Structure formats: structure tokens, C-alpha cells
Amino acid sequence: FSVGDTATAAIRPERVIIGQPNAKLDFENKVQARIESIQFSGNLVRTTVRASDGTRITSECRPDGAIGTVGDAVIAAWDGADSRLLSE
């Protein structure tokens, strides 16, 4: 990639953590967002949040790790090593 190139960051949903806005999450990347949808699918909960710039981020976790309800302010966090950059 060169300076100014457009790219998309791809992160596996199970590597994204959703936390309360004031949570002390020890991750390199953190984005403030609001919960847009929550889908329960057996042993997984898929939570989609929307950042203030419109970016959607999806997280998957076990039901005992899910937090919040639709409309809640949260933080989406992940380690940089879990990101892959894709050219657009």
C-alpha cells in the first residue's frame, strides 16, 4: 500500500470484543459505536455495531459474553495482529 491508498480492514468477528463505553479494554484498536443489531443463533451471539463514521463492525461471542441492547453506546476493540488490510 502507498500513502493515500484506500483499504478495508478485515477482522474475524470472534476476534472483536464489545465492551461498555468506560471499559478498560487492553487492545490496540478501539472504536466508539452503538449497537445496531443483536442476533442469537444457538451457542453464538452476533452483535453488529455502527461507528460514528458509519462503519459497521460485527462481533461473535458466546451468550454469556454478550452485553447491551440495541441503541446502547459501546466500544468495539481488537488487536492489530487480528486485522488484515484488503485493497479496494
PDB file of N, CA and C in Angstrom:
ATOM      1  N   PHE A   1       0.838  -1.194   0.000  1.00  0.00           N
ATOM      2  CA  PHE A   1       0.000   0.000   0.000  1.00  0.00           C
ATOM      3  C   PHE A   1       0.875   1.246   0.000  1.00  0.00           C
ATOM      4  N   SER A   2       0.386   2.282  -0.642  1.00  0.00           N
ATOM      5  CA  SER A   2       1.056   3.577  -0.648  1.00  0.00           C
ATOM      6  C   SER A   2       0.214   4.581   0.129  1.00  0.00           C
ATOM      7  N   VAL A   3       0.853   5.659   0.562  1.00  0.00           N
ATOM      8  CA  VAL A   3       0.131   6.709   1.266  1.00  0.00           C
ATOM      9  C   VAL A   3      -1.017   7.188   0.392  1.00  0.00           C
ATOM     10  N   GLY A   4      -2.212   7.265   0.957  1.00  0.00           N
ATOM     11  CA  GLY A   4      -3.388   7.727   0.229  1.00  0.00           C
ATOM     12  C   GLY A   4      -4.212   6.616  -0.386  1.00  0.00           C
ATOM     13  N   ASP A   5      -3.693   5.379  -0.435  1.00  0.00           N
ATOM     14  CA  ASP A   5      -4.463   4.251  -0.962  1.00  0.00           C
ATOM     15  C   ASP A   5      -5.648   3.966  -0.048  1.00  0.00           C
ATOM     16  N   THR A   6      -6.745   3.531  -0.644  1.00  0.00           N
ATOM     17  CA  THR A   6      -7.928   3.141   0.122  1.00  0.00           C
ATOM     18  C   THR A   6      -7.854   1.650   0.411  1.00  0.00           C
ATOM     19  N   ALA A   7      -8.184   1.289   1.647  1.00  0.00           N
ATOM     20  CA  ALA A   7      -8.144  -0.121   2.049  1.00  0.00           C
ATOM     21  C   ALA A   7      -9.290  -0.417   3.009  1.00  0.00           C
ATOM     22  N   THR A   8      -9.605  -1.672   3.127  1.00  0.00           N
ATOM     23  CA  THR A   8     -10.601  -2.147   4.082  1.00  0.00           C
ATOM     24  C   THR A   8      -9.898  -3.042   5.087  1.00  0.00           C
ATOM     25  N   ALA A   9     -10.207  -2.854   6.374  1.00  0.00           N
ATOM     26  CA  ALA A   9      -9.660  -3.727   7.412  1.00  0.00           C
ATOM     27  C   ALA A   9     -10.634  -4.881   7.628  1.00  0.00           C
ATOM     28  N   ALA A  10     -10.144  -6.089   7.516  1.00  0.00           N
ATOM     29  CA  ALA A  10     -10.957  -7.287   7.753  1.00  0.00           C
ATOM     30  C   ALA A  10     -10.524  -7.905   9.074  1.00  0.00           C
ATOM     31  N   ILE A  11     -11.500  -8.164   9.927  1.00  0.00           N
ATOM     32  CA  ILE A  11     -11.243  -8.752  11.248  1.00  0.00           C
ATOM     33  C   ILE A  11     -12.274  -9.847  11.465  1.00  0.00           C
ATOM     34  N   ARG A  12     -11.834 -11.026  11.851  1.00  0.00           N
ATOM     35  CA  ARG A  12     -12.789 -12.107  12.125  1.00  0.00           C
ATOM     36  C   ARG A  12     -13.697 -11.691  13.287  1.00  0.00           C
ATOM     37  N   PRO A  13     -15.006 -11.918  13.185  1.00  0.00           N
ATOM     38  CA  PRO A  13     -15.931 -11.433  14.214  1.00  0.00           C
ATOM     39  C   PRO A  13     -15.670 -11.996  15.609  1.00  0.00           C
ATOM     40  N   GLU A  14     -15.115 -13.188  15.707  1.00  0.00           N
ATOM     41  CA  GLU A  14     -14.834 -13.752  17.030  1.00  0.00           C
ATOM     42  C   GLU A  14     -13.636 -13.084  17.695  1.00  0.00           C
ATOM     43  N   ARG A  15     -12.885 -12.265  16.949  1.00  0.00           N
ATOM     44  CA  ARG A  15     -11.731 -11.558  17.500  1.00  0.00           C
ATOM     45  C   ARG A  15     -12.079 -10.137  17.972  1.00  0.00           C
ATOM     46  N   VAL A  16     -13.316  -9.698  17.707  1.00  0.00           N
ATOM     47  CA  VAL A  16     -13.773  -8.363  18.119  1.00  0.00           C
ATOM     48  C   VAL A  16     -14.491  -8.485  19.462  1.00  0.00           C
ATOM     49  N   ILE A  17     -14.090  -7.656  20.406  1.00  0.00           N
ATOM     50  CA  ILE A  17     -14.707  -7.627  21.737  1.00  0.00           C
ATOM     51  C   ILE A  17     -15.595  -6.400  21.823  1.00  0.00           C
ATOM     52  N   ILE A  18     -16.805  -6.567  22.344  1.00  0.00           N
ATOM     53  CA  ILE A  18     -17.719  -5.449  22.586  1.00  0.00           C
ATOM     54  C   ILE A  18     -17.735  -5.192  24.083  1.00  0.00           C
ATOM     55  N   GLY A  19     -17.458  -3.952  24.479  1.00  0.00           N
ATOM     56  CA  GLY A  19     -17.413  -3.602  25.896  1.00  0.00           C
ATOM     57  C   GLY A  19     -18.208  -2.350  26.197  1.00  0.00           C
ATOM     58  N   GLN A  20     -18.457  -2.127  27.467  1.00  0.00           N
ATOM     59  CA  GLN A  20     -19.122  -0.909  27.912  1.00  0.00           C
ATOM     60  C   GLN A  20     -18.251   0.299  27.551  1.00  0.00           C
ATOM     61  N   PRO A  21     -18.837   1.491  27.359  1.00  0.00           N
ATOM     62  CA  PRO A  21     -18.068   2.669  26.936  1.00  0.00           C
ATOM     63  C   PRO A  21     -16.899   3.025  27.853  1.00  0.00           C
ATOM     64  N   ASN A  22     -17.015   2.732  29.139  1.00  0.00           N
ATOM     65  CA  ASN A  22     -15.950   3.082  30.091  1.00  0.00           C
ATOM     66  C   ASN A  22     -15.059   1.897  30.437  1.00  0.00           C
ATOM     67  N   ALA A  23     -15.198   0.794  29.703  1.00  0.00           N
ATOM     68  CA  ALA A  23     -14.411  -0.409  29.983  1.00  0.00           C
ATOM     69  C   ALA A  23     -12.932  -0.163  29.700  1.00  0.00           C
ATOM     70  N   LYS A  24     -12.082  -0.712  30.521  1.00  0.00           N
ATOM     71  CA  LYS A  24     -10.628  -0.630  30.337  1.00  0.00           C
ATOM     72  C   LYS A  24     -10.188  -1.866  29.545  1.00  0.00           C
ATOM     73  N   LEU A  25     -10.367  -1.814  28.239  1.00  0.00           N
ATOM     74  CA  LEU A  25     -10.011  -2.938  27.381  1.00  0.00           C
ATOM     75  C   LEU A  25      -8.571  -2.779  26.912  1.00  0.00           C
ATOM     76  N   ASP A  26      -7.785  -3.843  27.036  1.00  0.00           N
ATOM     77  CA  ASP A  26      -6.365  -3.802  26.701  1.00  0.00           C
ATOM     78  C   ASP A  26      -6.149  -4.269  25.255  1.00  0.00           C
ATOM     79  N   PHE A  27      -6.597  -3.444  24.311  1.00  0.00           N
ATOM     80  CA  PHE A  27      -6.454  -3.748  22.891  1.00  0.00           C
ATOM     81  C   PHE A  27      -5.886  -2.518  22.181  1.00  0.00           C
ATOM     82  N   GLU A  28      -5.170  -2.749  21.083  1.00  0.00           N
ATOM     83  CA  GLU A  28      -4.579  -1.652  20.315  1.00  0.00           C
ATOM     84  C   GLU A  28      -5.631  -0.794  19.616  1.00  0.00           C
ATOM     85  N   ASN A  29      -6.690  -1.414  19.160  1.00  0.00           N
ATOM     86  CA  ASN A  29      -7.714  -0.722  18.373  1.00  0.00           C
ATOM     87  C   ASN A  29      -9.019  -0.676  19.144  1.00  0.00           C
ATOM     88  N   LYS A  30      -9.572   0.532  19.280  1.00  0.00           N
ATOM     89  CA  LYS A  30     -10.844   0.723  19.975  1.00  0.00           C
ATOM     90  C   LYS A  30     -11.663   1.739  19.198  1.00  0.00           C
ATOM     91  N   VAL A  31     -12.942   1.439  19.023  1.00  0.00           N
ATOM     92  CA  VAL A  31     -13.847   2.324  18.290  1.00  0.00           C
ATOM     93  C   VAL A  31     -15.115   2.500  19.113  1.00  0.00           C
ATOM     94  N   GLN A  32     -15.516   3.748  19.329  1.00  0.00           N
ATOM     95  CA  GLN A  32     -16.798   4.004  19.990  1.00  0.00           C
ATOM     96  C   GLN A  32     -17.896   3.784  18.964  1.00  0.00           C
ATOM     97  N   ALA A  33     -18.963   3.122  19.403  1.00  0.00           N
ATOM     98  CA  ALA A  33     -20.034   2.764  18.474  1.00  0.00           C
ATOM     99  C   ALA A  33     -21.346   2.596  19.230  1.00  0.00           C
ATOM    100  N   ARG A  34     -22.404   2.302  18.483  1.00  0.00           N
ATOM    101  CA  ARG A  34     -23.714   1.979  19.063  1.00  0.00           C
ATOM    102  C   ARG A  34     -24.159   0.628  18.516  1.00  0.00           C
ATOM    103  N   ILE A  35     -24.812  -0.155  19.374  1.00  0.00           N
ATOM    104  CA  ILE A  35     -25.305  -1.466  18.942  1.00  0.00           C
ATOM    105  C   ILE A  35     -26.444  -1.255  17.951  1.00  0.00           C
ATOM    106  N   GLU A  36     -26.288  -1.868  16.787  1.00  0.00           N
ATOM    107  CA  GLU A  36     -27.287  -1.774  15.726  1.00  0.00           C
ATOM    108  C   GLU A  36     -28.202  -2.998  15.701  1.00  0.00           C
ATOM    109  N   SER A  37     -27.625  -4.175  15.949  1.00  0.00           N
ATOM    110  CA  SER A  37     -28.446  -5.396  15.966  1.00  0.00           C
ATOM    111  C   SER A  37     -27.774  -6.463  16.817  1.00  0.00           C
ATOM    112  N   ILE A  38     -28.610  -7.332  17.346  1.00  0.00           N
ATOM    113  CA  ILE A  38     -28.140  -8.490  18.120  1.00  0.00           C
ATOM    114  C   ILE A  38     -28.905  -9.704  17.606  1.00  0.00           C
ATOM    115  N   GLN A  39     -28.165 -10.731  17.190  1.00  0.00           N
ATOM    116  CA  GLN A  39     -28.779 -11.952  16.681  1.00  0.00           C
ATOM    117  C   GLN A  39     -28.324 -13.130  17.527  1.00  0.00           C
ATOM    118  N   PHE A  40     -29.287 -13.862  18.054  1.00  0.00           N
ATOM    119  CA  PHE A  40     -28.986 -15.064  18.825  1.00  0.00           C
ATOM    120  C   PHE A  40     -29.093 -16.254  17.886  1.00  0.00           C
ATOM    121  N   SER A  41     -28.053 -17.086  17.870  1.00  0.00           N
ATOM    122  CA  SER A  41     -28.016 -18.237  16.986  1.00  0.00           C
ATOM    123  C   SER A  41     -27.432 -19.422  17.750  1.00  0.00           C
ATOM    124  N   GLY A  42     -28.269 -20.061  18.533  1.00  0.00           N
ATOM    125  CA  GLY A  42     -27.811 -21.214  19.301  1.00  0.00           C
ATOM    126  C   GLY A  42     -26.753 -20.829  20.311  1.00  0.00           C
ATOM    127  N   ASN A  43     -25.526 -21.332  20.113  1.00  0.00           N
ATOM    128  CA  ASN A  43     -24.454 -21.079  21.084  1.00  0.00           C
ATOM    129  C   ASN A  43     -23.651 -19.818  20.769  1.00  0.00           C
ATOM    130  N   LEU A  44     -24.103 -19.002  19.793  1.00  0.00           N
ATOM    131  CA  LEU A  44     -23.403 -17.766  19.441  1.00  0.00           C
ATOM    132  C   LEU A  44     -24.343 -16.573  19.477  1.00  0.00           C
ATOM    133  N   VAL A  45     -23.795 -15.432  19.828  1.00  0.00           N
ATOM    134  CA  VAL A  45     -24.494 -14.161  19.722  1.00  0.00           C
ATOM    135  C   VAL A  45     -23.690 -13.300  18.767  1.00  0.00           C
ATOM    136  N   ARG A  46     -24.344 -12.803  17.727  1.00  0.00           N
ATOM    137  CA  ARG A  46     -23.693 -11.923  16.749  1.00  0.00           C
ATOM    138  C   ARG A  46     -24.212 -10.512  16.997  1.00  0.00           C
ATOM    139  N   THR A  47     -23.289  -9.612  17.364  1.00  0.00           N
ATOM    140  CA  THR A  47     -23.635  -8.220  17.639  1.00  0.00           C
ATOM    141  C   THR A  47     -23.004  -7.346  16.569  1.00  0.00           C
ATOM    142  N   THR A  48     -23.819  -6.520  15.918  1.00  0.00           N
ATOM    143  CA  THR A  48     -23.323  -5.571  14.925  1.00  0.00           C
ATOM    144  C   THR A  48     -23.444  -4.177  15.507  1.00  0.00           C
ATOM    145  N   VAL A  49     -22.348  -3.434  15.451  1.00  0.00           N
ATOM    146  CA  VAL A  49     -22.329  -2.056  15.942  1.00  0.00           C
ATOM    147  C   VAL A  49     -22.001  -1.131  14.781  1.00  0.00           C
ATOM    148  N   ARG A  50     -22.367   0.136  14.940  1.00  0.00           N
ATOM    149  CA  ARG A  50     -22.046   1.138  13.924  1.00  0.00           C
ATOM    150  C   ARG A  50     -21.246   2.257  14.570  1.00  0.00           C
ATOM    151  N   ALA A  51     -20.059   2.509  14.006  1.00  0.00           N
ATOM    152  CA  ALA A  51     -19.207   3.602  14.482  1.00  0.00           C
ATOM    153  C   ALA A  51     -19.771   4.934  13.984  1.00  0.00           C
ATOM    154  N   SER A  52     -19.292   6.027  14.563  1.00  0.00           N
ATOM    155  CA  SER A  52     -19.807   7.349  14.202  1.00  0.00           C
ATOM    156  C   SER A  52     -19.567   7.698  12.731  1.00  0.00           C
ATOM    157  N   ASP A  53     -18.569   7.076  12.096  1.00  0.00           N
ATOM    158  CA  ASP A  53     -18.319   7.345  10.672  1.00  0.00           C
ATOM    159  C   ASP A  53     -19.157   6.450   9.759  1.00  0.00           C
ATOM    160  N   GLY A  54     -20.020   5.621  10.349  1.00  0.00           N
ATOM    161  CA  GLY A  54     -20.894   4.747   9.571  1.00  0.00           C
ATOM    162  C   GLY A  54     -20.376   3.336   9.382  1.00  0.00           C
ATOM    163  N   THR A  55     -19.146   3.065   9.781  1.00  0.00           N
ATOM    164  CA  THR A  55     -18.559   1.741   9.627  1.00  0.00           C
ATOM    165  C   THR A  55     -19.294   0.736  10.510  1.00  0.00           C
ATOM    166  N   ARG A  56     -19.614  -0.404   9.928  1.00  0.00           N
ATOM    167  CA  ARG A  56     -20.226  -1.499  10.698  1.00  0.00           C
ATOM    168  C   ARG A  56     -19.139  -2.470  11.118  1.00  0.00           C
ATOM    169  N   ILE A  57     -19.243  -2.930  12.367  1.00  0.00           N
ATOM    170  CA  ILE A  57     -18.304  -3.905  12.924  1.00  0.00           C
ATOM    171  C   ILE A  57     -19.139  -4.993  13.563  1.00  0.00           C
ATOM    172  N   THR A  58     -18.804  -6.247  13.265  1.00  0.00           N
ATOM    173  CA  THR A  58     -19.560  -7.375  13.807  1.00  0.00           C
ATOM    174  C   THR A  58     -18.688  -8.185  14.748  1.00  0.00           C
ATOM    175  N   SER A  59     -19.295  -8.604  15.847  1.00  0.00           N
ATOM    176  CA  SER A  59     -18.624  -9.422  16.857  1.00  0.00           C
ATOM    177  C   SER A  59     -19.441 -10.685  17.079  1.00  0.00           C
ATOM    178  N   GLU A  60     -18.758 -11.780  17.341  1.00  0.00           N
ATOM    179  CA  GLU A  60     -19.429 -13.031  17.725  1.00  0.00           C
ATOM    180  C   GLU A  60     -18.876 -13.490  19.059  1.00  0.00           C
ATOM    181  N   CYS A  61     -19.771 -13.904  19.943  1.00  0.00           N
ATOM    182  CA  CYS A  61     -19.330 -14.426  21.238  1.00  0.00           C
ATOM    183  C   CYS A  61     -20.362 -15.430  21.743  1.00  0.00           C
ATOM    184  N   ARG A  62     -20.020 -16.085  22.809  1.00  0.00           N
ATOM    185  CA  ARG A  62     -20.963 -16.995  23.463  1.00  0.00           C
ATOM    186  C   ARG A  62     -22.000 -16.150  24.196  1.00  0.00           C
ATOM    187  N   PRO A  63     -23.195 -16.685  24.424  1.00  0.00           N
ATOM    188  CA  PRO A  63     -24.256 -15.901  25.076  1.00  0.00           C
ATOM    189  C   PRO A  63     -23.850 -15.293  26.419  1.00  0.00           C
ATOM    190  N   ASP A  64     -23.000 -15.962  27.187  1.00  0.00           N
ATOM    191  CA  ASP A  64     -22.611 -15.410  28.492  1.00  0.00           C
ATOM    192  C   ASP A  64     -21.646 -14.234  28.364  1.00  0.00           C
ATOM    193  N   GLY A  65     -21.130 -13.957  27.150  1.00  0.00           N
ATOM    194  CA  GLY A  65     -20.227 -12.832  26.944  1.00  0.00           C
ATOM    195  C   GLY A  65     -20.889 -11.633  26.275  1.00  0.00           C
ATOM    196  N   ALA A  66     -22.172 -11.763  25.910  1.00  0.00           N
ATOM    197  CA  ALA A  66     -22.875 -10.684  25.218  1.00  0.00           C
ATOM    198  C   ALA A  66     -23.270  -9.584  26.202  1.00  0.00           C
ATOM    199  N   ILE A  67     -23.217  -8.330  25.736  1.00  0.00           N
ATOM    200  CA  ILE A  67     -23.618  -7.205  26.571  1.00  0.00           C
ATOM    201  C   ILE A  67     -24.515  -6.266  25.779  1.00  0.00           C
ATOM    202  N   GLY A  68     -25.323  -5.500  26.486  1.00  0.00           N
ATOM    203  CA  GLY A  68     -26.067  -4.401  25.900  1.00  0.00           C
ATOM    204  C   GLY A  68     -27.311  -4.789  25.138  1.00  0.00           C
ATOM    205  N   THR A  69     -28.006  -3.737  24.701  1.00  0.00           N
ATOM    206  CA  THR A  69     -29.199  -3.869  23.876  1.00  0.00           C
ATOM    207  C   THR A  69     -29.083  -2.895  22.706  1.00  0.00           C
ATOM    208  N   VAL A  70     -29.925  -3.062  21.721  1.00  0.00           N
ATOM    209  CA  VAL A  70     -29.888  -2.206  20.538  1.00  0.00           C
ATOM    210  C   VAL A  70     -29.983  -0.738  20.955  1.00  0.00           C
ATOM    211  N   GLY A  71     -29.091   0.077  20.405  1.00  0.00           N
ATOM    212  CA  GLY A  71     -29.053   1.501  20.702  1.00  0.00           C
ATOM    213  C   GLY A  71     -28.041   1.890  21.760  1.00  0.00           C
ATOM    214  N   ASP A  72     -27.520   0.925  22.521  1.00  0.00           N
ATOM    215  CA  ASP A  72     -26.546   1.222  23.576  1.00  0.00           C
ATOM    216  C   ASP A  72     -25.210   1.683  22.995  1.00  0.00           C
ATOM    217  N   ALA A  73     -24.572   2.620  23.681  1.00  0.00           N
ATOM    218  CA  ALA A  73     -23.206   3.029  23.343  1.00  0.00           C
ATOM    219  C   ALA A  73     -22.241   1.971  23.879  1.00  0.00           C
ATOM    220  N   VAL A  74     -21.263   1.588  23.059  1.00  0.00           N
ATOM    221  CA  VAL A  74     -20.285   0.553  23.425  1.00  0.00           C
ATOM    222  C   VAL A  74     -18.932   0.897  22.812  1.00  0.00           C
ATOM    223  N   ILE A  75     -17.950   0.063  23.111  1.00  0.00           N
ATOM    224  CA  ILE A  75     -16.644   0.115  22.455  1.00  0.00           C
ATOM    225  C   ILE A  75     -16.429  -1.229  21.763  1.00  0.00           C
ATOM    226  N   ALA A  76     -16.001  -1.183  20.509  1.00  0.00           N
ATOM    227  CA  ALA A  76     -15.559  -2.381  19.793  1.00  0.00           C
ATOM    228  C   ALA A  76     -14.036  -2.347  19.815  1.00  0.00           C
ATOM    229  N   ALA A  77     -13.418  -3.450  20.193  1.00  0.00           N
ATOM    230  CA  ALA A  77     -11.966  -3.475  20.337  1.00  0.00           C
ATOM    231  C   ALA A  77     -11.393  -4.771  19.765  1.00  0.00           C
ATOM    232  N   TRP A  78     -10.159  -4.664  19.245  1.00  0.00           N
ATOM    233  CA  TRP A  78      -9.466  -5.843  18.713  1.00  0.00           C
ATOM    234  C   TRP A  78      -7.976  -5.550  18.644  1.00  0.00           C
ATOM    235  N   ASP A  79      -7.190  -6.615  18.586  1.00  0.00           N
ATOM    236  CA  ASP A  79      -5.737  -6.498  18.444  1.00  0.00           C
ATOM    237  C   ASP A  79      -5.384  -6.237  16.984  1.00  0.00           C
ATOM    238  N   GLY A  80      -4.379  -5.414  16.777  1.00  0.00           N
ATOM    239  CA  GLY A  80      -3.926  -5.114  15.426  1.00  0.00           C
ATOM    240  C   GLY A  80      -3.485  -6.346  14.667  1.00  0.00           C
ATOM    241  N   ALA A  81      -2.918  -7.324  15.360  1.00  0.00           N
ATOM    242  CA  ALA A  81      -2.452  -8.552  14.702  1.00  0.00           C
ATOM    243  C   ALA A  81      -3.600  -9.361  14.115  1.00  0.00           C
ATOM    244  N   ASP A  82      -4.837  -9.076  14.564  1.00  0.00           N
ATOM    245  CA  ASP A  82      -6.007  -9.790  14.038  1.00  0.00           C
ATOM    246  C   ASP A  82      -6.607  -9.112  12.811  1.00  0.00           C
ATOM    247  N   SER A  83      -6.031  -7.987  12.379  1.00  0.00           N
ATOM    248  CA  SER A  83      -6.542  -7.234  11.224  1.00  0.00           C
ATOM    249  C   SER A  83      -5.800  -7.639   9.955  1.00  0.00           C
ATOM    250  N   ARG A  84      -6.531  -7.659   8.871  1.00  0.00           N
ATOM    251  CA  ARG A  84      -5.926  -7.860   7.545  1.00  0.00           C
ATOM    252  C   ARG A  84      -6.388  -6.712   6.668  1.00  0.00           C
ATOM    253  N   LEU A  85      -5.471  -6.065   5.972  1.00  0.00           N
ATOM    254  CA  LEU A  85      -5.834  -4.979   5.079  1.00  0.00           C
ATOM    255  C   LEU A  85      -6.052  -5.513   3.672  1.00  0.00           C
ATOM    256  N   LEU A  86      -7.153  -5.101   3.077  1.00  0.00           N
ATOM    257  CA  LEU A  86      -7.522  -5.520   1.729  1.00  0.00           C
ATOM    258  C   LEU A  86      -7.623  -4.274   0.848  1.00  0.00           C
ATOM    259  N   SER A  87      -7.062  -4.320  -0.341  1.00  0.00           N
ATOM    260  CA  SER A  87      -7.168  -3.163  -1.238  1.00  0.00           C
ATOM    261  C   SER A  87      -8.586  -3.086  -1.791  1.00  0.00           C
ATOM    262  N   GLU A  88      -8.985  -1.865  -2.081  1.00  0.00           N
ATOM    263  CA  GLU A  88     -10.353  -1.665  -2.632  1.00  0.00           C
ATOM    264  C   GLU A  88     -10.310  -1.458  -4.107  1.00  0.00           C
TER     265      GLU A  88
END
